[in-house]
Each structure stands twice: as C-alpha cells, then as structure tokens.
Coordinates of C-alpha atoms and ligand atoms in Angstrom, one line a residue:
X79 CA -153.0 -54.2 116.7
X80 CA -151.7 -52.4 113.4
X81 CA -148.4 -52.2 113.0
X82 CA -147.2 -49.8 110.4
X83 CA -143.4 -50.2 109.6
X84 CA -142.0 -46.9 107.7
X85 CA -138.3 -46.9 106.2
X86 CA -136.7 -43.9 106.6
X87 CA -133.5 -42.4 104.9
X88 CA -133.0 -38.7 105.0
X89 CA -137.0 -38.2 105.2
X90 CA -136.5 -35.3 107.6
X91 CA -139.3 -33.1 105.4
X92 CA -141.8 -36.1 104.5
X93 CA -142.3 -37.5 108.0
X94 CA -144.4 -35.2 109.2
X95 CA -146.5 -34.7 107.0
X96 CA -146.8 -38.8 106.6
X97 CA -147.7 -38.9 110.9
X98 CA -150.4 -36.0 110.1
X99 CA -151.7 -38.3 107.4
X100 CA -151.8 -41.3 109.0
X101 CA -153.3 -39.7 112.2
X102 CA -156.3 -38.6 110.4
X103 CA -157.6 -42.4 109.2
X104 CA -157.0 -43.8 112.7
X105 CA -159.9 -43.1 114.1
X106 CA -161.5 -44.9 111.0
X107 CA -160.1 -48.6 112.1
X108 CA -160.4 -50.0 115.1
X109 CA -156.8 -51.3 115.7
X110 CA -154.7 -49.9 118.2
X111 CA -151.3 -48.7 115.8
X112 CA -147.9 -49.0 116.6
X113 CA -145.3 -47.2 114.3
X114 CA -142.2 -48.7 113.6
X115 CA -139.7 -46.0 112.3
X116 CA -136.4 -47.5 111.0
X117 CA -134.1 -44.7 110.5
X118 CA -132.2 -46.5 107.5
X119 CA -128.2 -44.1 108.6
X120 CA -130.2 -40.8 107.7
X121 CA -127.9 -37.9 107.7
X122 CA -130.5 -35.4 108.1
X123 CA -132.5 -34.9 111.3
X124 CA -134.6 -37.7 111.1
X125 CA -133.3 -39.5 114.1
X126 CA -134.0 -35.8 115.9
X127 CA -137.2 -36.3 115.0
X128 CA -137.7 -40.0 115.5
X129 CA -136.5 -38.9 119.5
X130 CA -139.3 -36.1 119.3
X131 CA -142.5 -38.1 117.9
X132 CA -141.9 -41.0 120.7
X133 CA -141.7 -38.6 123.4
X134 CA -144.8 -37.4 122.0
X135 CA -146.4 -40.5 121.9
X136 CA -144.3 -42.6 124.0
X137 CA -147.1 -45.4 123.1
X138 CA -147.6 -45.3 119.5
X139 CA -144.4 -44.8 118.2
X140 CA -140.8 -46.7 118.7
X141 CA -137.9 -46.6 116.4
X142 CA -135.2 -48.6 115.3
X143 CA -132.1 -46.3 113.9
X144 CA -128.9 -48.2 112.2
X145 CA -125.4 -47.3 112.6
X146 CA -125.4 -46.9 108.7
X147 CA -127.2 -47.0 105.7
X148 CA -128.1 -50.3 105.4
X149 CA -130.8 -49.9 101.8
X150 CA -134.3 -49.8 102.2
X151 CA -134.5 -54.1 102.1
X152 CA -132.5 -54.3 105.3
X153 CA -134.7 -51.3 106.7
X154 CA -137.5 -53.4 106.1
X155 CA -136.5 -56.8 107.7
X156 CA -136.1 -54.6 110.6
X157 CA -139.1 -53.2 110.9
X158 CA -141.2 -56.6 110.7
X159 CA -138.9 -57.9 112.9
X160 CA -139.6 -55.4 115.6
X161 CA -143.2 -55.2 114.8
X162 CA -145.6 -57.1 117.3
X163 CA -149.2 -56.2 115.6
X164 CA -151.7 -58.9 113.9
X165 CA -151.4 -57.3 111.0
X166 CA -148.4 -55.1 109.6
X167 CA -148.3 -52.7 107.0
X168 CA -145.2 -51.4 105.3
X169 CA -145.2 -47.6 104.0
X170 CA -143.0 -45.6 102.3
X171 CA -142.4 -42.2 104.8
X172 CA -142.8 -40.0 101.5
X173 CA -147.2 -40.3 101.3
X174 CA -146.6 -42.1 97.9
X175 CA -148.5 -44.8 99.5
X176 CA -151.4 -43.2 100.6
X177 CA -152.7 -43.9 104.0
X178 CA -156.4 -43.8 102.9
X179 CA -156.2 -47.0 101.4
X180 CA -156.1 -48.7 104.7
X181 CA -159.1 -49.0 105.8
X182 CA -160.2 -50.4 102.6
X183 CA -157.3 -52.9 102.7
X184 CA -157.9 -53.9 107.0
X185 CA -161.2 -54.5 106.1
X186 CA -160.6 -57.0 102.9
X187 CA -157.9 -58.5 104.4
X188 CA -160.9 -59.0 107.7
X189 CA -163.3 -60.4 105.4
X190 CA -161.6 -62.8 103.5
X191 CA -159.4 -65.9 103.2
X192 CA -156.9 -63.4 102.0
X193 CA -152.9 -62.8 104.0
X194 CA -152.0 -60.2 102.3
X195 CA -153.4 -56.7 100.3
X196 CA -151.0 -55.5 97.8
X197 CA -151.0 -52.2 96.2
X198 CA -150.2 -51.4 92.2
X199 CA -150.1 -48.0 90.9
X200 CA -152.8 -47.8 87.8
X201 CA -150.0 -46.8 85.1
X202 CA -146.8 -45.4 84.9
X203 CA -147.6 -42.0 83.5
X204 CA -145.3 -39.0 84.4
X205 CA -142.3 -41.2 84.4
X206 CA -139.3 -40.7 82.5
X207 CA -139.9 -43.2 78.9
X208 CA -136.6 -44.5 79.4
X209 CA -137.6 -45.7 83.1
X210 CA -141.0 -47.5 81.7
X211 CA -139.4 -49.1 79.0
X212 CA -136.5 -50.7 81.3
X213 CA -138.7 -51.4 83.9
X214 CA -141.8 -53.1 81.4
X215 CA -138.4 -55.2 80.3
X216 CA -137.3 -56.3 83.6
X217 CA -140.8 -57.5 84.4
X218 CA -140.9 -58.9 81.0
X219 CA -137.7 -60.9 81.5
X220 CA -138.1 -61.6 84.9
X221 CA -141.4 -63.2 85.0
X222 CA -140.6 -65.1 81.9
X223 CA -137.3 -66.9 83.0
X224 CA -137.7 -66.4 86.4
X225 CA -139.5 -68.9 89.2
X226 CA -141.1 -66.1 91.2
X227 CA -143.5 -64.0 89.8
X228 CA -143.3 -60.7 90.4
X229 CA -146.1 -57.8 89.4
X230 CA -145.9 -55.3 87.1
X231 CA -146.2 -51.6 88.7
X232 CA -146.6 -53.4 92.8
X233 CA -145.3 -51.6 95.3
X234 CA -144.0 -52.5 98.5
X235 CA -146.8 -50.6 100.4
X236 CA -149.0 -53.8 101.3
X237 CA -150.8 -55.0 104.7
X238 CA -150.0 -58.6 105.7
X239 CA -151.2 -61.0 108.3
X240 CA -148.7 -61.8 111.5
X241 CA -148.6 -65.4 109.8
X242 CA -147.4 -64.3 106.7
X243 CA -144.2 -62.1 108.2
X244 CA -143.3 -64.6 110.2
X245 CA -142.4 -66.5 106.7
X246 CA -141.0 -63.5 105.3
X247 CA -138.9 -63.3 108.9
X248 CA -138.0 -66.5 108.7
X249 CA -135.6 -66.2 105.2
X250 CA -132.9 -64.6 106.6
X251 CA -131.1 -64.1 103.8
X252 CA -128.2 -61.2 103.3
X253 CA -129.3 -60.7 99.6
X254 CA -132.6 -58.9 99.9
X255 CA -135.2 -58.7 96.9
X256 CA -138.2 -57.7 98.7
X257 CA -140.1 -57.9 95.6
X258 CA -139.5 -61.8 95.1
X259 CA -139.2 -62.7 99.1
X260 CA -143.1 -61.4 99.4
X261 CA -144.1 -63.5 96.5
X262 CA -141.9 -66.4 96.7
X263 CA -143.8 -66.9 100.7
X264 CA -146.7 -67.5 98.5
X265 CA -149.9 -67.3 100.5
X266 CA -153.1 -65.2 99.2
X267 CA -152.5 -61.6 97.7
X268 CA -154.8 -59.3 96.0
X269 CA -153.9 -56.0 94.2
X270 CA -155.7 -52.6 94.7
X271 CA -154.0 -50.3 92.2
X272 CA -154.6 -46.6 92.7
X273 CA -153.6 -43.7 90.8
X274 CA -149.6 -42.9 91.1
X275 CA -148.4 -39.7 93.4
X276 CA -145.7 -38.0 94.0
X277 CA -143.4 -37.4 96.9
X278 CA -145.0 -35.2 99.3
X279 CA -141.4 -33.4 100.0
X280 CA -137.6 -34.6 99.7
X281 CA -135.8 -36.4 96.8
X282 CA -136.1 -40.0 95.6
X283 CA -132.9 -41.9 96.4
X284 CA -133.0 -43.9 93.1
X285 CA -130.5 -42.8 90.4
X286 CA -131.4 -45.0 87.2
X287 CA -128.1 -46.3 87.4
X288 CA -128.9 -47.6 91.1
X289 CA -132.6 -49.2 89.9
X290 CA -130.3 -50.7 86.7
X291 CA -128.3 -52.5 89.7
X292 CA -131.4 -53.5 91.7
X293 CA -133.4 -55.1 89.2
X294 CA -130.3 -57.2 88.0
X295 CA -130.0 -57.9 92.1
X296 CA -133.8 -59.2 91.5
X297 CA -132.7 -61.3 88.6
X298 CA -129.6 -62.7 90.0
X299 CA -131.2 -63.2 93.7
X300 CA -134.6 -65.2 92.4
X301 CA -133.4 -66.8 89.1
X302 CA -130.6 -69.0 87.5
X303 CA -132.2 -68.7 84.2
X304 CA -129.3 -66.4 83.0
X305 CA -126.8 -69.3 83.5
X306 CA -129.5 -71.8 82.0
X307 CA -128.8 -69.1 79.1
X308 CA -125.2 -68.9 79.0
X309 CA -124.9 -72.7 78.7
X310 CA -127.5 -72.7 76.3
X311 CA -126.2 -70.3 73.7
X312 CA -122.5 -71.9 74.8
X313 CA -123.5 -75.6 73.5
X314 CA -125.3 -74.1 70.4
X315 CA -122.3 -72.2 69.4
X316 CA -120.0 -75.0 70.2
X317 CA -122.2 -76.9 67.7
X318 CA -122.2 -74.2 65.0
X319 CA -118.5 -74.3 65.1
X320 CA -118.2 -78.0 64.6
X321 CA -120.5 -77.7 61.7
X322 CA -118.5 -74.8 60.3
X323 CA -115.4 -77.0 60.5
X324 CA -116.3 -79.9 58.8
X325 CA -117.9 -77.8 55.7
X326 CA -114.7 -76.3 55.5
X327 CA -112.3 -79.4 55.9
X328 CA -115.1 -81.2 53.3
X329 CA -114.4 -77.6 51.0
X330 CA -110.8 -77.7 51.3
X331 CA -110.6 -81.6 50.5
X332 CA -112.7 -81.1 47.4
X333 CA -112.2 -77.6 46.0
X334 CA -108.3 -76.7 47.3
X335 CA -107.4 -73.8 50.4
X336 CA -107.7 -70.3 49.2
X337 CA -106.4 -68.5 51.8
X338 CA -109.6 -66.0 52.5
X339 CA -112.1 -65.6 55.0
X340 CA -109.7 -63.6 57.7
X341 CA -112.3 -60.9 58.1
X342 CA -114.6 -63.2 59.2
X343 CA -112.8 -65.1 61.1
X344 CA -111.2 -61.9 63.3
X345 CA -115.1 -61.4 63.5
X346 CA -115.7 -64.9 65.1
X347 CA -112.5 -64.7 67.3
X348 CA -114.0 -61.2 69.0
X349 CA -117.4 -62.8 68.9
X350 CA -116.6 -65.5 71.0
X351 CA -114.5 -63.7 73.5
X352 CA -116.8 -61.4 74.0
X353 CA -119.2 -64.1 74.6
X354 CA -117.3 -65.9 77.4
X355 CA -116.4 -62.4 79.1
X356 CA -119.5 -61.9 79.1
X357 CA -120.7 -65.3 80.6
X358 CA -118.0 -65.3 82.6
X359 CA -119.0 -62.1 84.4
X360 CA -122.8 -63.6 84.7
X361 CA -121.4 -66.2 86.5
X362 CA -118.8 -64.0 88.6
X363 CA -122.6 -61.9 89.9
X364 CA -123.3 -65.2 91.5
X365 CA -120.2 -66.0 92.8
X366 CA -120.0 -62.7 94.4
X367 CA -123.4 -63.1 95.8
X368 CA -122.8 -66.5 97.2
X369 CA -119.5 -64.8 98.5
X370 CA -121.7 -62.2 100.3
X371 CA -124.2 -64.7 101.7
X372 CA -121.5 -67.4 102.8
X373 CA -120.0 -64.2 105.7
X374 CA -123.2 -64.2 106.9
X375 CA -122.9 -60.6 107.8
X376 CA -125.8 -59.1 109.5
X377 CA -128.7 -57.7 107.9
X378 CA -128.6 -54.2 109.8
X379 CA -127.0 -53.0 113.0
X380 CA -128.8 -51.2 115.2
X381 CA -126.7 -48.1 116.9
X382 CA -130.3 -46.8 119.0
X383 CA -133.9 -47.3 119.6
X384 CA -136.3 -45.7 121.5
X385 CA -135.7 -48.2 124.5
X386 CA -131.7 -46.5 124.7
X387 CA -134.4 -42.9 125.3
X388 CA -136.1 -44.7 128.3
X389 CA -133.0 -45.6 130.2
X390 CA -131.0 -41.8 129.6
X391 CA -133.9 -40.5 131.7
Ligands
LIG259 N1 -135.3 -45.7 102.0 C1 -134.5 -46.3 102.9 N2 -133.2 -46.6 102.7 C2 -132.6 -46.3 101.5 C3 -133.4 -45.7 100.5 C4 -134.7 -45.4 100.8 O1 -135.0 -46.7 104.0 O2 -131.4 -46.5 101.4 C5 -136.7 -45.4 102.2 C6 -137.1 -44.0 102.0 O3 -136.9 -43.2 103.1 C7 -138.6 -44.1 101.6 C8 -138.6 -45.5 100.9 O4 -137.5 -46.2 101.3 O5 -139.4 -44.2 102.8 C9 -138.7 -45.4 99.4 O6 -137.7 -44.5 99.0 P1 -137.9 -43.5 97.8 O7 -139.1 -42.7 98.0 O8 -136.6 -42.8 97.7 O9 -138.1 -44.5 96.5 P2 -139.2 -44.4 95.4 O10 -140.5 -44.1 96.0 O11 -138.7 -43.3 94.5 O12 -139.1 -45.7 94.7
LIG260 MG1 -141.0 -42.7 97.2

C-alpha cells in the first residue's frame, strides 16, 4: 500500500483539485492508496471538506485535524505516524509537487537498493532575487559548517520506504527541521528535479520574514558551528587585544603617553559590545531551544479524525 500524507493549512481551494490529480495516476500503480489529510488548525473549510472526501471514500481517505496550528513539521510527524502503507509519500495539498512523478519515483524506488526518491526543483526562476540569494546563502552556510547536508532547491515532496519512517518516527524531537531529520536518518536517496510550478489556488503561508526564522531554526536545530564561531572569533580577539596592549605599554615606556587614540578606542569599546550581545543572543537561540525541548510538549494535538465521524453515526 501507498500512503500519501498531505499537510493542510487553510488549503480549502487546492484540495480538490490535488484529489482530482492524484486520482488520475492511480490507476497507473498498482498500490492500493491511503490519504492521510492532516488538517494543520485550518480556519477555512478544510476540515468541512476533510468530513466530505472520507464519506466519499470511507476507504481511501482518513484525516487527522489538530486543535491548532501546529506548522507544517508537526503536520508532517503526524501524518507518517498515522500512515500504515509500505511506502509513504509526502505532498504538499497545493499540486506544487506534481502527482505525475509517482509513478516514475514507485517504480525506482521498486527497482533499486534505494529508501527513498527525493524531488529538486531544476532552478529557482520566477522567484523574488532577494529569496534566491538568501536561500543560495543558507545552503551555502549550512552545508559548510553544518554536519547534515542538506540539498539545494529539495523539496519535502519525496516517497520513502516503511523502514526509513520508522527512523524519521523514531526522533521524536519538539524542534522540527524536516529538511535535516530526512537527511540526518541517512539511508539511500536520489534526486529527480522537475521544473518548478506554482500553486494551483490559495496563498503561500511563507512571509520572508517567517523563511528568515526557519532556516536559522535549521541552523540552530542541526549545527553548533555558530557557537564553534563565537568562541572562535572571541579567543582571536582576546588575543588581538593582548597584543594591542603590550605595543602600547612597550610605546608608552619608550616614547612617553600622548593622550590620543579616544576615537578609536570608543570604536573598540562599541565593537566588542556589540560582539558579546551578539554572541550572547547566539547562545540565548540554544538555550531557548533546549528550554523548548526539556517540557517535552507534544508535537501536535489532535482535536478529531475521521474515526470521531464513525462513532457520531
Ligand atoms: N502547511 C501546513 N501548516 C502550516 C503551513 C503550511 O500544514 O502552518 C502546509 C500547506 O497546506 C501546504 C504545505 O504545508 O500543503 C506547503 O505550504 P505552502 O504551499 O504554503 O509553502 P510553499 O510551497 O510556498 O513552500
Ligand atoms: Mg506550496
């Protein structure tokens, strides 16, 4: 069995169009499918329609909806966790990932030693030049300080075997980088890339402001090279400083003390503070994320599914 997991916040107008989609390939594979809606605290009338498709196709389709919105990661973990199939896809519910890759993907992932097919998009054409450049950077930075390597332009649309979500499942983590958790599991992943679409209807729910957050979440959550750094340029400057102050002990022994230099030294003085606020609030991200993870809140709470549907009747 397929299992195709679908994260769904205020997706009302994409969803469906993405069942319509999807519907069409089935008869291509010869999986049974299983959707797994997560209804990620939509205020629209997803969950409406969530109710509707499984009474259509009691079968095929159950849903998970949360009693908030929980973010797309926690969505996610969700989903694989309800999902019982061999082999588990996760899609986006806006037809950005297109369904007619599956096939293709079922069948390598079939014929090979491979867990898991990955999908890139070809190029990042029609996006903002701010975006790109940001996001080329945080790929840049990440994959050279970092541990985990993450992909340029991958998406989270991917097929996976049972055995590789159960690892995924089994970091339970409250701070969620999906990004790194699929390729810290390791296992074997090739990359299709196809050619990058748009939404089919609705709005994005990314502000840049709210990817600037996320990808220093993907920093802080799979690397401590930024405190490696902060020590780093700490002990250098600390040694600068002791340099500076025997050249000028050495200068004022041999040559007198003319008072000068307070421009500089204001300079220096700001310098440095700004340095330690600066480290100081790199290492107040991980505090606040060890904070987070030491409540062990819950990942996602669960307000209905499409079991509560079965027992009302
Ligand atoms: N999504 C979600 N919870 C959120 C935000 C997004 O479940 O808090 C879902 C959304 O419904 C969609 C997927 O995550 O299926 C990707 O979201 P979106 O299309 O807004 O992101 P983009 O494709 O622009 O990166
Ligand atoms: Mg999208």
């Amino acid at each position: 069995m397929l299992s195709i997991v679908v994260p769904c916040f205020n997706e009302q107008e994409s969803l469906p169009y993405f069942v319509k989609e999807v519907e069409k390939i089935t008869s291509s594979i010869s999986h049974s499918i299983e959707y797994i809606f997560v209804n990620d605290g939509s205020q629209d009338g997803t969950l409406k329609l969530l109710r509707e498709l499984h009474h259509k196709m009691p079968n095929q389709v159950r849903y998970i909806s949360f009693s908030k919105n929980f973010g797309k990661e926690s969505a996610l973990y969700a989903g694989l966790q309800a999902s019982r199939g061999d082999l588990i896809t996760v899609m986006d519910a806006d037809l950005q990932d297109p369904p007619e890759l599956l096939p293709q993907m079922i069948e390598r992932i079939e014929s090979s030693d491979i867990d898991c097919v990955g999908t890139r998009r070809q190029d990042r054409a029609g996006e903002p030049v701010i975006r790109s450049f940001f996001a080329r950077l945080f790929y840049k930075l990440v994959n050279k300080f970092g541990d985990t390597e993450m992909i340029d332009g991958a998406r989270d649309f991917r097929l996976m075997t049972r055995q590789m979500v159960d690892a995924i499942l089994s970091m339970t983590e409250y701070n969620r980088f999906s990004k790194g958790i699929f390729s810290w599991v390791g296992f074997n992943t090739e990359y299709i890339s196809y050619e990058n679409r748009e939404r089919v209807a609705g709005k994005t729910s990314w502000s840049f402001w709210s990817l600037f957050k996320y990808s220093i979440d993907g920093i802080v959550n799979f690397s401590d090279a930024p405190l490696t750094l902060a020590a780093f340029i700490g002990g250098i400057s600390c040694v600068a400083a002791i340099l500076a102050l025997i050249f000028i002990v050495v200068r004022a022994l041999l040559f007198g003390d003319p008072t000068t230099g307070w421009p500089s030294l204001a300079s220096i003085v700001l310098l440095m503070g700004g340095l330690q606020l600066l480290f100081l609030g790199i290492i107040g991200k991980y505090i606040g994320k060890i904070f987070l993870e030491t409540k062990k809140r819950p990942i996602y709470i669960i307000k209905e599914t499409e079991k509560d549907v079965k027992k009302e009747r």
